[in-house]
XYZ file of C-alpha atoms in Angstrom:
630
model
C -43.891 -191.256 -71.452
C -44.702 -188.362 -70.420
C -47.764 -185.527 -69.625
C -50.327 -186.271 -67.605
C -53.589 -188.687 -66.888
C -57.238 -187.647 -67.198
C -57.269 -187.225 -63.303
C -54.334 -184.574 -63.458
C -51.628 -186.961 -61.940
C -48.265 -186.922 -63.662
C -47.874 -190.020 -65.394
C -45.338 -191.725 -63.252
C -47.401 -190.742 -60.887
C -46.246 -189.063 -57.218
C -44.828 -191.282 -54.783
C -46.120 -190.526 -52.197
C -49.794 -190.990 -53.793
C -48.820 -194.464 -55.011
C -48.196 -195.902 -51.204
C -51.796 -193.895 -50.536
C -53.518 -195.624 -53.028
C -51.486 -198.932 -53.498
C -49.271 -199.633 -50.672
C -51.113 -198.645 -48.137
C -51.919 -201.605 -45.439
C -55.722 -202.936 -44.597
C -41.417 -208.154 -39.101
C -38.990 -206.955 -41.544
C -38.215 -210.600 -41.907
C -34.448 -210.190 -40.618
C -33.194 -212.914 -41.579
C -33.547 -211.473 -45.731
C -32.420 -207.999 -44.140
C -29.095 -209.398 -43.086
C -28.468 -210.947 -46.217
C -29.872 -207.519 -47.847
C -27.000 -205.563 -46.423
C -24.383 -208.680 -47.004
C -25.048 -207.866 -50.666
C -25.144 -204.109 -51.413
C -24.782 -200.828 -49.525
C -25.036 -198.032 -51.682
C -23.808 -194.342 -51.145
C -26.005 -191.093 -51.002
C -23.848 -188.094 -52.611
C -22.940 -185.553 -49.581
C -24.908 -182.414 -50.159
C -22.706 -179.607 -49.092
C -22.245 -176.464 -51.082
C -18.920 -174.456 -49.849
C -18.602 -176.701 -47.011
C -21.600 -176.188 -45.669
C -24.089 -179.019 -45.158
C -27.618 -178.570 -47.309
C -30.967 -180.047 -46.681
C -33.133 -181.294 -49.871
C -36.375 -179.959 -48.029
C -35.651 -176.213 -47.590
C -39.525 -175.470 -46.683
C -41.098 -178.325 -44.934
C -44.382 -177.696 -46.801
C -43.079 -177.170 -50.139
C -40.670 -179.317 -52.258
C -40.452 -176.829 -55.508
C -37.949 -174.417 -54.418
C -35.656 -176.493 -57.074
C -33.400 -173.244 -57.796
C -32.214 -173.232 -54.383
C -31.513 -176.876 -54.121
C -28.562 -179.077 -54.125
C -28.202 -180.591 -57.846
C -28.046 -184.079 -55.404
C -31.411 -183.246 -54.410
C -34.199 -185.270 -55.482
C -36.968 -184.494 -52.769
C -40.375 -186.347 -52.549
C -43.625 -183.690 -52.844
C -45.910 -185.074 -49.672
C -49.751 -184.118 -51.454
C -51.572 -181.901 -49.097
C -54.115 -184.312 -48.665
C -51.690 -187.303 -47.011
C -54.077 -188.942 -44.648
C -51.028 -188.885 -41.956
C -48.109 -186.529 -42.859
C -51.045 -183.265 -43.463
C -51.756 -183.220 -39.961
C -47.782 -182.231 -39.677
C -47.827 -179.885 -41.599
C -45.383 -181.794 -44.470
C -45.389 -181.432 -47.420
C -41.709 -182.540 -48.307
C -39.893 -185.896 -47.935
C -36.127 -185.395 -47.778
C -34.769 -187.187 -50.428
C -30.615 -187.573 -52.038
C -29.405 -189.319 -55.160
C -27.088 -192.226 -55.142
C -23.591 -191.302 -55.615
C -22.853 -191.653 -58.989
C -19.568 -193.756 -59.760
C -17.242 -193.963 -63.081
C -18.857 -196.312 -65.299
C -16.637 -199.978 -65.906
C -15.932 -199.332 -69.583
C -15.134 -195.349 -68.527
C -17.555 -194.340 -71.203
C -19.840 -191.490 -70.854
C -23.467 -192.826 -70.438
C -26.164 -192.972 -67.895
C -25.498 -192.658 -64.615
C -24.242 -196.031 -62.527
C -23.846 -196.364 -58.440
C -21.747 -197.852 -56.340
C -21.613 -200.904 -54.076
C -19.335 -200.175 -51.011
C -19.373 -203.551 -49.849
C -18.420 -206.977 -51.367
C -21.189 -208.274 -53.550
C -20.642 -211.895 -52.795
C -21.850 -213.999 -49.515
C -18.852 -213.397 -47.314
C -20.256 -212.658 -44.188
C -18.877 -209.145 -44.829
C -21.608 -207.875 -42.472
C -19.332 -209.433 -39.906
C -16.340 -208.923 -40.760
C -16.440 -205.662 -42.932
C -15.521 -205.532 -46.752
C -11.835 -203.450 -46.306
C -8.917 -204.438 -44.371
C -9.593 -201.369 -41.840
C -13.335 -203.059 -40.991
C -11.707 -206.628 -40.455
C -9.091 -205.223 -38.334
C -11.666 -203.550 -36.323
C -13.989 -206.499 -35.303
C -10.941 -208.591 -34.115
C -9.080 -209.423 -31.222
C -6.511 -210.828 -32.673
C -6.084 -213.691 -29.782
C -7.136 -217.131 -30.924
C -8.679 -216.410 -33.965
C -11.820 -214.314 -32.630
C -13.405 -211.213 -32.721
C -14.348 -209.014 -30.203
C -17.978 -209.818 -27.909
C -18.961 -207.910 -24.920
C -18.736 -204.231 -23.475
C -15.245 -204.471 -22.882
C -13.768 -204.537 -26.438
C -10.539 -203.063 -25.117
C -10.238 -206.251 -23.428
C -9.738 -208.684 -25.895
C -12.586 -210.409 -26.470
C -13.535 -210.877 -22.387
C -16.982 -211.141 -22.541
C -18.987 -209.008 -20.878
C -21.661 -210.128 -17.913
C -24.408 -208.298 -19.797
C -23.623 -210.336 -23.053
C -23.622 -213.336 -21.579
C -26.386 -213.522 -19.557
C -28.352 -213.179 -23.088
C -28.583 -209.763 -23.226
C -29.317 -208.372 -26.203
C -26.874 -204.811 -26.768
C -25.702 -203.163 -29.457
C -22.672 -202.663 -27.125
C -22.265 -206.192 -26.900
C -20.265 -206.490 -30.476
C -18.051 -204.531 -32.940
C -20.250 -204.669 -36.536
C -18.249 -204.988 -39.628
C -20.925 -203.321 -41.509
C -22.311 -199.798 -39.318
C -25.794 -200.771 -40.247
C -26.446 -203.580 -38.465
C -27.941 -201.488 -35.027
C -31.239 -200.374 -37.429
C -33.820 -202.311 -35.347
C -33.452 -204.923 -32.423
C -33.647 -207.989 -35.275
C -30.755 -207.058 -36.830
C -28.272 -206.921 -33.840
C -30.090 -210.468 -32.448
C -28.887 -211.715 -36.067
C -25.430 -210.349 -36.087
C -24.948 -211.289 -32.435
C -25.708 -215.076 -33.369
C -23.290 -215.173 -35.764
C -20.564 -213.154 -33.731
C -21.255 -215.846 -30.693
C -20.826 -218.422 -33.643
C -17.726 -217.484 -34.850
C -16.278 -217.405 -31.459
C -17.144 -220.792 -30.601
C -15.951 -222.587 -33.627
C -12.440 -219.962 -32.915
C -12.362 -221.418 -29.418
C -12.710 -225.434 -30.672
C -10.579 -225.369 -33.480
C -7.627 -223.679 -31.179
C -7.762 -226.945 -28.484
C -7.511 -229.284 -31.513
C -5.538 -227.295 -32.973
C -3.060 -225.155 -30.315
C -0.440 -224.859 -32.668
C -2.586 -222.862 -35.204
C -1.751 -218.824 -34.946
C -4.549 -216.389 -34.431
C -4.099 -215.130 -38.212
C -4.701 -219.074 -39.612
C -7.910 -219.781 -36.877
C -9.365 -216.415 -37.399
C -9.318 -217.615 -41.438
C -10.252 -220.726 -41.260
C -13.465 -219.978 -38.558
C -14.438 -216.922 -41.480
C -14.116 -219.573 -44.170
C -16.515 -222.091 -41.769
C -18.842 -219.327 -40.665
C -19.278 -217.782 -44.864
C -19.441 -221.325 -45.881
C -22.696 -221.675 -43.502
C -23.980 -218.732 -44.792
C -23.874 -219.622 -48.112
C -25.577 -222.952 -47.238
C -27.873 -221.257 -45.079
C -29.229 -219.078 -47.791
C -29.259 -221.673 -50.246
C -30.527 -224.584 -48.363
C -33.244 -222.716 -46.223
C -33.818 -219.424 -47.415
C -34.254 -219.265 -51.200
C -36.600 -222.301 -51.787
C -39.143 -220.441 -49.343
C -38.453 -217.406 -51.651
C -38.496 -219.028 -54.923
C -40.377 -222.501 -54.871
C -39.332 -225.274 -55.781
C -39.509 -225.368 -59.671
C -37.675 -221.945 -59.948
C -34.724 -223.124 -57.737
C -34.534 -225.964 -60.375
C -34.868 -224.067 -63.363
C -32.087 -221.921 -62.305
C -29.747 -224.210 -61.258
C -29.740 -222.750 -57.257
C -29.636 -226.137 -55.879
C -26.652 -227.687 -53.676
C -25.249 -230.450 -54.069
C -25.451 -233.206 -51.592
C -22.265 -234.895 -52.467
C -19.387 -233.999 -54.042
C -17.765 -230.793 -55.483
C -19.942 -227.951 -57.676
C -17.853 -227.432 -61.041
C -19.798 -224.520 -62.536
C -17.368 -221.601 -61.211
C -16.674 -219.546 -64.761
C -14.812 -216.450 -64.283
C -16.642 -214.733 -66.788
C -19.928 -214.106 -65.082
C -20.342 -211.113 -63.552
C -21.301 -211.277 -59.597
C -22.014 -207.781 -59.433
C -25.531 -206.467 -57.734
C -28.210 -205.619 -60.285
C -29.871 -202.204 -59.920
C -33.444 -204.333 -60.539
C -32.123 -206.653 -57.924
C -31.193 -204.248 -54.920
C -33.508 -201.393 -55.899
C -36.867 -203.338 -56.124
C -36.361 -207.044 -56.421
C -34.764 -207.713 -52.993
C -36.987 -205.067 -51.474
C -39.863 -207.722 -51.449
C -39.257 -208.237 -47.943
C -40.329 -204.653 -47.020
C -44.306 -206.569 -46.810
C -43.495 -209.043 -44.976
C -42.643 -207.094 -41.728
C -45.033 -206.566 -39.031
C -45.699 -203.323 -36.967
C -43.504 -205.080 -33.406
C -40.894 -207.739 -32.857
C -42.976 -210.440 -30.546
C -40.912 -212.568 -28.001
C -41.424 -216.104 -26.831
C -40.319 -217.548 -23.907
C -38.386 -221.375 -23.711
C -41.927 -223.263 -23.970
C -42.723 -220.757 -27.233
C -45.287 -219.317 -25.763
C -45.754 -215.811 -26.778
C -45.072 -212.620 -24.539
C -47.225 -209.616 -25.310
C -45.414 -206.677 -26.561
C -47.076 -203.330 -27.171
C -43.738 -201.821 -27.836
C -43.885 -200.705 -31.726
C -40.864 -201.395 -34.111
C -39.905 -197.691 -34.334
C -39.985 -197.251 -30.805
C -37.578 -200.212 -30.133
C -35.485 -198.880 -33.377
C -35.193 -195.871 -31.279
C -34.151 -197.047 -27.755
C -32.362 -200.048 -27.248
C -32.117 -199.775 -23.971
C -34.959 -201.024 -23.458
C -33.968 -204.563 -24.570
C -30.867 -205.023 -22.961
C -32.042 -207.329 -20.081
C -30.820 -210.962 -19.376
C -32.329 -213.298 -22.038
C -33.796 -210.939 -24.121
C -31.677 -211.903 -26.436
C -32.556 -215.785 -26.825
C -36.759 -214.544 -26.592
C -36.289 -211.819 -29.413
C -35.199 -215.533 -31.711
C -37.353 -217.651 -30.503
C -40.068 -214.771 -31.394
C -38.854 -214.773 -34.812
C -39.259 -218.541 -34.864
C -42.918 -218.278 -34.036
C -44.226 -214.552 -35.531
C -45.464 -215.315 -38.841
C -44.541 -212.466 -41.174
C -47.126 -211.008 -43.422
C -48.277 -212.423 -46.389
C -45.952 -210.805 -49.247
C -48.308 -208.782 -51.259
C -48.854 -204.864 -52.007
C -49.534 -203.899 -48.890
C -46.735 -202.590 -46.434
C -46.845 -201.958 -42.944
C -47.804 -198.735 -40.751
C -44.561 -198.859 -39.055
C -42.853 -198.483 -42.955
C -44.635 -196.142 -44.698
C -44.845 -193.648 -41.566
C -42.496 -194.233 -38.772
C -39.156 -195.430 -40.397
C -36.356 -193.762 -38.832
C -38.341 -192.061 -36.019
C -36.429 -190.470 -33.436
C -37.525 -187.194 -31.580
C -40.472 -186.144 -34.438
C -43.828 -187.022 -34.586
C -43.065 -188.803 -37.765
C -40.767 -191.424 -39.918
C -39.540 -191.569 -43.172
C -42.010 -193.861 -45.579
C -39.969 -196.717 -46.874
C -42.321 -197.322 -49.864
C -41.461 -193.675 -51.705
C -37.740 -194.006 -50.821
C -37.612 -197.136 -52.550
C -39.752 -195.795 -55.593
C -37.776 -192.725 -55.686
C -34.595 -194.954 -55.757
C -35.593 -196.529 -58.736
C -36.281 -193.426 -60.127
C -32.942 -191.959 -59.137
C -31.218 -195.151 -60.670
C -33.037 -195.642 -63.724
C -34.698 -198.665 -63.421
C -36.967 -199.697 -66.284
C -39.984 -200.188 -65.510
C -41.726 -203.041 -64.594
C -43.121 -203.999 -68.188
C -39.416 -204.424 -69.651
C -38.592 -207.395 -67.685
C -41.263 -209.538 -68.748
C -40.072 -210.786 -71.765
C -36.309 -211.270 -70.928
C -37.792 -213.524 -68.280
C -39.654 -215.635 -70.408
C -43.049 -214.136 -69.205
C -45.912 -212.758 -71.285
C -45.540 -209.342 -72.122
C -47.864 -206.747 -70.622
C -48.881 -204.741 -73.719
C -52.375 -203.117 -71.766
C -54.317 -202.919 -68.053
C -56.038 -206.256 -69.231
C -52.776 -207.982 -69.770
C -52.239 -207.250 -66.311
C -55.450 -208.733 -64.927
C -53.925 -212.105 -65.530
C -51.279 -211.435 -63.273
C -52.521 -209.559 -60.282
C -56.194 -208.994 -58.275
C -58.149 -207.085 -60.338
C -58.662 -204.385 -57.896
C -55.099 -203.845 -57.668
C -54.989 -203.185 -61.531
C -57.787 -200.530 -61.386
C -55.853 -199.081 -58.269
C -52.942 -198.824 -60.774
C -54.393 -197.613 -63.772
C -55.927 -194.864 -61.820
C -52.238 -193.991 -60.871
C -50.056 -193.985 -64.281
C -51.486 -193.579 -67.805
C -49.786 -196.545 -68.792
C -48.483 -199.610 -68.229
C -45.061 -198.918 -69.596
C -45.049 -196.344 -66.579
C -45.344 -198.693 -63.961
C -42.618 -198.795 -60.947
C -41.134 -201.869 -60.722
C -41.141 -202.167 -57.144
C -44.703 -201.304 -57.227
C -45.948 -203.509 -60.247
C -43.494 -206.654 -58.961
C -44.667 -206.340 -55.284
C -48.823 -206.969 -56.741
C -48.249 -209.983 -58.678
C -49.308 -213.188 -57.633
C -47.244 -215.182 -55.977
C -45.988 -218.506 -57.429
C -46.837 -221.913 -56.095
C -44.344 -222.729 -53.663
C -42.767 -219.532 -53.106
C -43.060 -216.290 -51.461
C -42.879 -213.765 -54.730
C -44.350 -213.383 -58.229
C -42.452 -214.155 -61.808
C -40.844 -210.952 -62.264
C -39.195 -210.749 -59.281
C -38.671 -214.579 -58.907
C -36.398 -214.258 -62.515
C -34.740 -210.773 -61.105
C -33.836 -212.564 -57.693
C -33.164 -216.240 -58.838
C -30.762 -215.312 -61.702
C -28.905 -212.883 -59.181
C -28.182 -215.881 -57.093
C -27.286 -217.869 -59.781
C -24.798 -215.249 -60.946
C -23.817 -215.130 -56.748
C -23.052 -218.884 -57.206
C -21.252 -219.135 -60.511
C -18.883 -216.345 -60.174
C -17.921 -216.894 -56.893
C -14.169 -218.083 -57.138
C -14.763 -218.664 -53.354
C -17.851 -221.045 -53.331
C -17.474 -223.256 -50.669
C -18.687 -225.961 -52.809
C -15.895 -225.402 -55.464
C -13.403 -227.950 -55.300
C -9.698 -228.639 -57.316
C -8.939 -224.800 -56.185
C -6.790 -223.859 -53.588
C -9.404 -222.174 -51.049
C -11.664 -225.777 -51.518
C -12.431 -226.989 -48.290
C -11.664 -230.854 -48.636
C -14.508 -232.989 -48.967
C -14.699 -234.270 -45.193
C -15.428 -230.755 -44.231
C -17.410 -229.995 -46.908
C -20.000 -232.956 -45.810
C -20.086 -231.073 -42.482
C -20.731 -227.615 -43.682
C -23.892 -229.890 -45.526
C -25.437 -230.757 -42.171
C -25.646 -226.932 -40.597
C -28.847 -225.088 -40.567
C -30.204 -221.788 -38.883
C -31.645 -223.823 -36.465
C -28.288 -225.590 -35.362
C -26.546 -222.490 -35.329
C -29.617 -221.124 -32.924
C -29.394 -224.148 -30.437
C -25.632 -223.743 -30.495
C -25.435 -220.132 -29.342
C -28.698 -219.074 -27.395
C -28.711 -219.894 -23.824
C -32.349 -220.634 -23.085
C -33.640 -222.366 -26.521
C -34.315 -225.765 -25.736
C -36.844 -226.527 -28.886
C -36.864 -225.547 -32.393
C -38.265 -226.200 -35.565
C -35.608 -227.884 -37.872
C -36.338 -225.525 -41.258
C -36.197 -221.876 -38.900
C -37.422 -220.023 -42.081
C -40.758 -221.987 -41.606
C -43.539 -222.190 -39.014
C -43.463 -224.904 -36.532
C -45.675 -227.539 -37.877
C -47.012 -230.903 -35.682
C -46.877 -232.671 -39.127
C -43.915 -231.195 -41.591
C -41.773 -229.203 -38.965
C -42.262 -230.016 -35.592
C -39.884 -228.828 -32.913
C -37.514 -230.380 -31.846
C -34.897 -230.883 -28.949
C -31.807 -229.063 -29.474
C -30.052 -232.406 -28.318
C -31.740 -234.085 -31.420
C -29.270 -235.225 -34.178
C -30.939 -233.546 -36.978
C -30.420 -230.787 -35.414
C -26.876 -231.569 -33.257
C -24.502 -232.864 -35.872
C -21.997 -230.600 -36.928
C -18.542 -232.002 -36.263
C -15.236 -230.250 -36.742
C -12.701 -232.661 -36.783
C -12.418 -232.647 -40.450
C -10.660 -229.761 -39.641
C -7.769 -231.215 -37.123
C -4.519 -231.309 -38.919
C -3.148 -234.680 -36.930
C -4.652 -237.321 -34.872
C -5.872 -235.885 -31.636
C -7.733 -237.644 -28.789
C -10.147 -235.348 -28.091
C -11.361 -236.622 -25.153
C -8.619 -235.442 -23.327
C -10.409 -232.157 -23.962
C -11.353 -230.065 -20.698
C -15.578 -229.935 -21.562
C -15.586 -227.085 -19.561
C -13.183 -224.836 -21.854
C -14.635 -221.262 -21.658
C -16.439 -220.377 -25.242
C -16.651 -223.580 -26.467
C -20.295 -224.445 -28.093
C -21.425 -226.839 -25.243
C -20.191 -224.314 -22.442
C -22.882 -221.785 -21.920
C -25.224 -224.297 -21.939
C -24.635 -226.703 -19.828
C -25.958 -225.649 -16.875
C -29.430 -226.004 -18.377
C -28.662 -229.558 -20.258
C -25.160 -230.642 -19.936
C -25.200 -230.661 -23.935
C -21.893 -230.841 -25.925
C -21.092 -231.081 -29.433
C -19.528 -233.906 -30.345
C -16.346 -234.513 -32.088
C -15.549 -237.822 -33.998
C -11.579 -238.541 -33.826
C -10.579 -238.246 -37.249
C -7.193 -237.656 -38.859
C -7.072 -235.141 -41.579
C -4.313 -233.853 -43.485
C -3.243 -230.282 -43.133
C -4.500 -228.703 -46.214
C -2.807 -225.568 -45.578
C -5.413 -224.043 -48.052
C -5.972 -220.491 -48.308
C -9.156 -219.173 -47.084
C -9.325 -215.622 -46.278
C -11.462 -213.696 -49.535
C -9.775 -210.953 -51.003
C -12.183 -208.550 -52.340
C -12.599 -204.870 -52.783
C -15.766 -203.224 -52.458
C -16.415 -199.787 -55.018
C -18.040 -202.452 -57.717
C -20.164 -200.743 -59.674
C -23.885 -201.878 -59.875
C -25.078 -203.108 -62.962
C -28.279 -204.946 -64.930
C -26.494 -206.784 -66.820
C -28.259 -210.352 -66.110
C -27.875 -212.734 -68.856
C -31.617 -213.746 -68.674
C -32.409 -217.127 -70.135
C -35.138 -216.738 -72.388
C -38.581 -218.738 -71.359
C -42.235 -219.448 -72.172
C -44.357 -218.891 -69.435
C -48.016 -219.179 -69.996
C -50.009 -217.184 -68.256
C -53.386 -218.207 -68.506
C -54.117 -219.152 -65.023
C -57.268 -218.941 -62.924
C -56.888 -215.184 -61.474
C -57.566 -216.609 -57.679
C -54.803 -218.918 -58.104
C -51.106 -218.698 -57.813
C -48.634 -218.980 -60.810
C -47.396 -222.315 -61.552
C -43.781 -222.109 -62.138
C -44.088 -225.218 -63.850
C -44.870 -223.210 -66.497
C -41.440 -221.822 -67.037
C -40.697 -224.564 -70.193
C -38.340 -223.798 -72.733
C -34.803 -222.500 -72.269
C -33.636 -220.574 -75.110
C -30.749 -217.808 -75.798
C -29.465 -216.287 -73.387
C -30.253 -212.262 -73.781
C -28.444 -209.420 -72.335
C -30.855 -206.894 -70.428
C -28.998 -204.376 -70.519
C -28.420 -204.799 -74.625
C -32.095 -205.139 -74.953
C -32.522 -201.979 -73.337
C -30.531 -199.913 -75.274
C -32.154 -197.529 -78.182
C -29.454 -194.931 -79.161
C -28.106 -193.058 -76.219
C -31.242 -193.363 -74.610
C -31.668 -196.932 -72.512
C -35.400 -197.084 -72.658
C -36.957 -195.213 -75.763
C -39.284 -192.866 -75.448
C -39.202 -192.882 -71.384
C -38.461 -190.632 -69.063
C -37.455 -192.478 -66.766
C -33.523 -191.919 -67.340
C -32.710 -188.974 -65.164
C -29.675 -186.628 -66.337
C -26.967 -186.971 -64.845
């Protein structure tokens, strides 16, 4: 569609305007940002003409100097009457396509992007997606990788990392994005301290392991957790319960999963990465709080963009373990249209007044890759289509639809992103239909086509069924317990508040919490206690001066598998939408204050190709124009 609406706004209507009028607010949950950038990083082209670097915005107040611009250049236009960004003058939101990547069947089409990192749950963010990146983060001594200030040292660990403090200094990334805000390098560092501790134990009980088959094996443990992590914990807060079934996403508590097929594509989804995923972008709050070892809360008036800024300010002893144990308490927000100050006008906020907004990045994304729009995924889903504004009413608050209809002159205009992020949320979960079908089958897809599932079994990477049983007892709150230095309590289910009734805290000496054992992966008898408890790294080591806590080891003899576990997998996938959708009722004729009852997902039917659906001639979605040239 194209033209414009009665009130003079283009019909896929200005970003920026959108966020005023939609997005607009009356903590980056982390934990979904880590996994974010486990699963896609996407390039921008490199705007240079002759060498010579170019900026999108060449007048600050003006974005339609288009003649003079880089053909990468896809600024945002900042309306002169922004309630924030007019008082500075702007009136242009630097903006740069996606680089655009050789489609799979080398075809010419619409444009496609690329994925520069592995798309599956590999813990690439730790140890990079390319052999360079995984040489970089290790030490190549004992199987770990490198913790502290002085990387040059082999893995010696620094006094400011391990008196807690939290510094981007104190570990070598495998992905160079995890130092965006203090939440992000708390998350990596727990899992670098991880890997090092499970390195440390499995080369005592097993010292005649080299550093190449420890390193492995600890990567296969540590991904393996991960992937259990996300499955177990994270997605049935996402999803609810009834989704998670309907899709097949949950694990098995015995046994070995025998769904692998070859055939289905892992890839990222554009829907999935470009909108979807980007649900989390309303949960986050405007600061990080911190909590001390009795979880009660310290005040911090320090705003996120200010800590994104200067980490420095962070880096004293034990920050580290109160940053988590603020994250265990903070409730996010609730996940709806609206998005945080810190977002929409202070992302990225160095030396200037200002930030980047978050909210018309990711709707000019969409744009950039061609996402269709939020009405075309309805019916692959299963969901009733949304044919007119009142269709809409039965999905989302009211005032939200007039808000909307205000903005584009239809509803086959609306943003994905946008349109998703308004609908009501379903009973159980955190997001609406739409993106509950976008994100579940994605994981699904994740699952099947993962040749490296740790659940697979009768492959050769299949951990044996001992160890498998293990990997089943980890949680985020184990792995917390394990590697912080001052948390003594914890909720069991970390993705969830603390609750006297459902989800009380706990010790971290408790056994549902304490019970991962790693003998299943000794290769011959060993009498472990013959094991010096104070051997430096080891999980009960940096704790016991506050508890005397170790983790226990059962004396078991297990064969040596001699399996092969590192993942060998090249990033430069191109994304796709090719989800095979399962086709499903869904009726939506639900009272408009409450949420949508999954339960009304009931038929399965054919499975239908999105991408097939979408295609009318050359032209993916008919009559839009959504499709940029390339």
């Amino acid at each position: 569609m194209s033209g414009a609406n009665l009130q003079g706004y283009p019909s896929r209507s200005n970003r920026r305007w959108i966020l005023m009028n939609v997005h607009l607010e009356d903590a980056l949950d982390v934990r979904q940002l880590l996994l974010d950038l486990e699963l896609q990083m996407v390039p921008v082209t490199i705007c240079n003409i002759h060498g010579e670097d170019r900026q999108c915005c060449l007048c600050k107040d003006s974005c339609l100097q288009f003649t003079k611009m880089h053909p990468s250049c896809l600024p945002i236009e900042v309306p002169r009457n922004d309630p924030f960004l007019s008082r500075f003058n702007i009136g242009c939101m630097e903006f740069i396509r996606s680089a655009p990547s050789t489609r799979i069947e080398c075809e010419l089409g619409w444009r496609e992007q690329i994925n520069q990192v592995t798309p599956y749950i590999d813990g690439s963010t730790i140890y990079g997606s390319d052999v360079d990146a995984a040489d970089s983060v290790r030490t190549f001594r004992n199987g770990k990788i490198f913790y502290g200030n002085s990387n040059q040292n082999h893995g010696k660990e620094d006094e400011i990392c391990t008196s807690g403090a939290l510094s981007e200094d104190c570990v070598q990334p495998g992905d160079h994005r995890f130092n965006e805000n203090p939440g992000l390098v708390a998350m990596h560092t727990v899992f670098v301290r991880y890997h090092n501790k499970i390195a440390s134990i499995l080369s005592r009980i097993n010292p005649h392991w080299s550093d190449e088959r420890t390193y492995q094996e600890t990567r296969r443990i540590v991904y393996s957790v991960i992937q259990h992590v996300t499955y177990r914990e994270y997605l049935p807060v996402v999803l609810g319960p009834e989704v998670m079934d309907l899709f097949g996403l949950r694990l098995l508590k015995k046994g070995f999963y025998n769904s692998y097929n070859p055939r289905i594509n892992p890839a990222v989804a554009n829907s999935f990465s470009t909108a979807a995923f980007r649900f989390g972008h309303s949960l986050v709050q405007n600061s990080f709080i911190r909590s001390d070892s009795h979880h009660i809360p310290l005040f911090n008036n320090v705003s996120l963009h200010e800590e994104s800024a200067n980490m420095e300010n962070i880096w004293s002893p034990g920050s580290l373990d109160r940053l988590l144990l603020g994250f265990a308490n903070q409730p996010s927000q609730k996940r709806d249209e609206f998005v945080a100050n810190e977002l929409t006008n202070h992302l990225f906020q160095f030396s200037s007044p200002f930030g980047m907004d978050l909210v018309s990045v990711n709707l000019q994304r969409g744009r950039d890759h061609g996402i269709p729009p939020y009405t075309f995924f309805r019916e692959p889903c299963g969901l009733s289509p949304i044919k007119n504004w009142r269709d809409l009413q039965e999905v989302m608050n009211i005032n939200v639809v007039f808000r909307l209809k205000s903005l584009y002159s239809h509803v086959d205009d609306l943003d994905l992103f946008t349109a998703g992020l308004a609908e009501k949320p379903l009973k159980g979960g955190v997001v609406g239909p739409t993106f509950a079908c976008i994100i579940a089958q994605q994981f699904a897809n994740l699952r099947k086509g993962d040749r490296f599932w740790h659940e697979n079994g009768d492959v050769e990477s299949s951990l044996s069924p001992a160890q498998l049983q293990q990997i089943r007892k980890t949680s985020l709150s184990q792995i917390i317990c394990q590697t912080m230095n001052e948390v003594e309590t914890i909720q069991p289910f970390a993705f969830l508040s603390a609750d006297n009734s459902r989800n009380a805290r706990v010790s971290c000496d408790n056994p549902e919490i304490r019970n991962f054992d790693l003998a299943p992966w000794t290769e011959t008898s060993f009498e472990l206690n013959n094991i010096d408890d104070d051997v430096e790294d080891s999980f009960e080591s940096e704790r016991s001066h506050k508890s005397g806590r170790k983790l226990d080891l059962v004396t078991t003899d297990v064969k040596d598998t001699n399996r092969a576990s590192a993942i060998d997998l090249k990033p430069g996938v191109v994304i796709s939408d090719k989800l095979d959708f399962k086709s499903r009722i869904l009726d939506q004729s639900v009272n408009s204050e409450n949420p949508t009852d999954a339960k009304k997902f009931i038929k399965l039917g054919v499975v239908k190709k999105v991408e097939s659906l979408a295609r009318v001639g050359n032209d993916p979605i008919k009559g839009s124009s959504r499709r940029l040239k390339r």
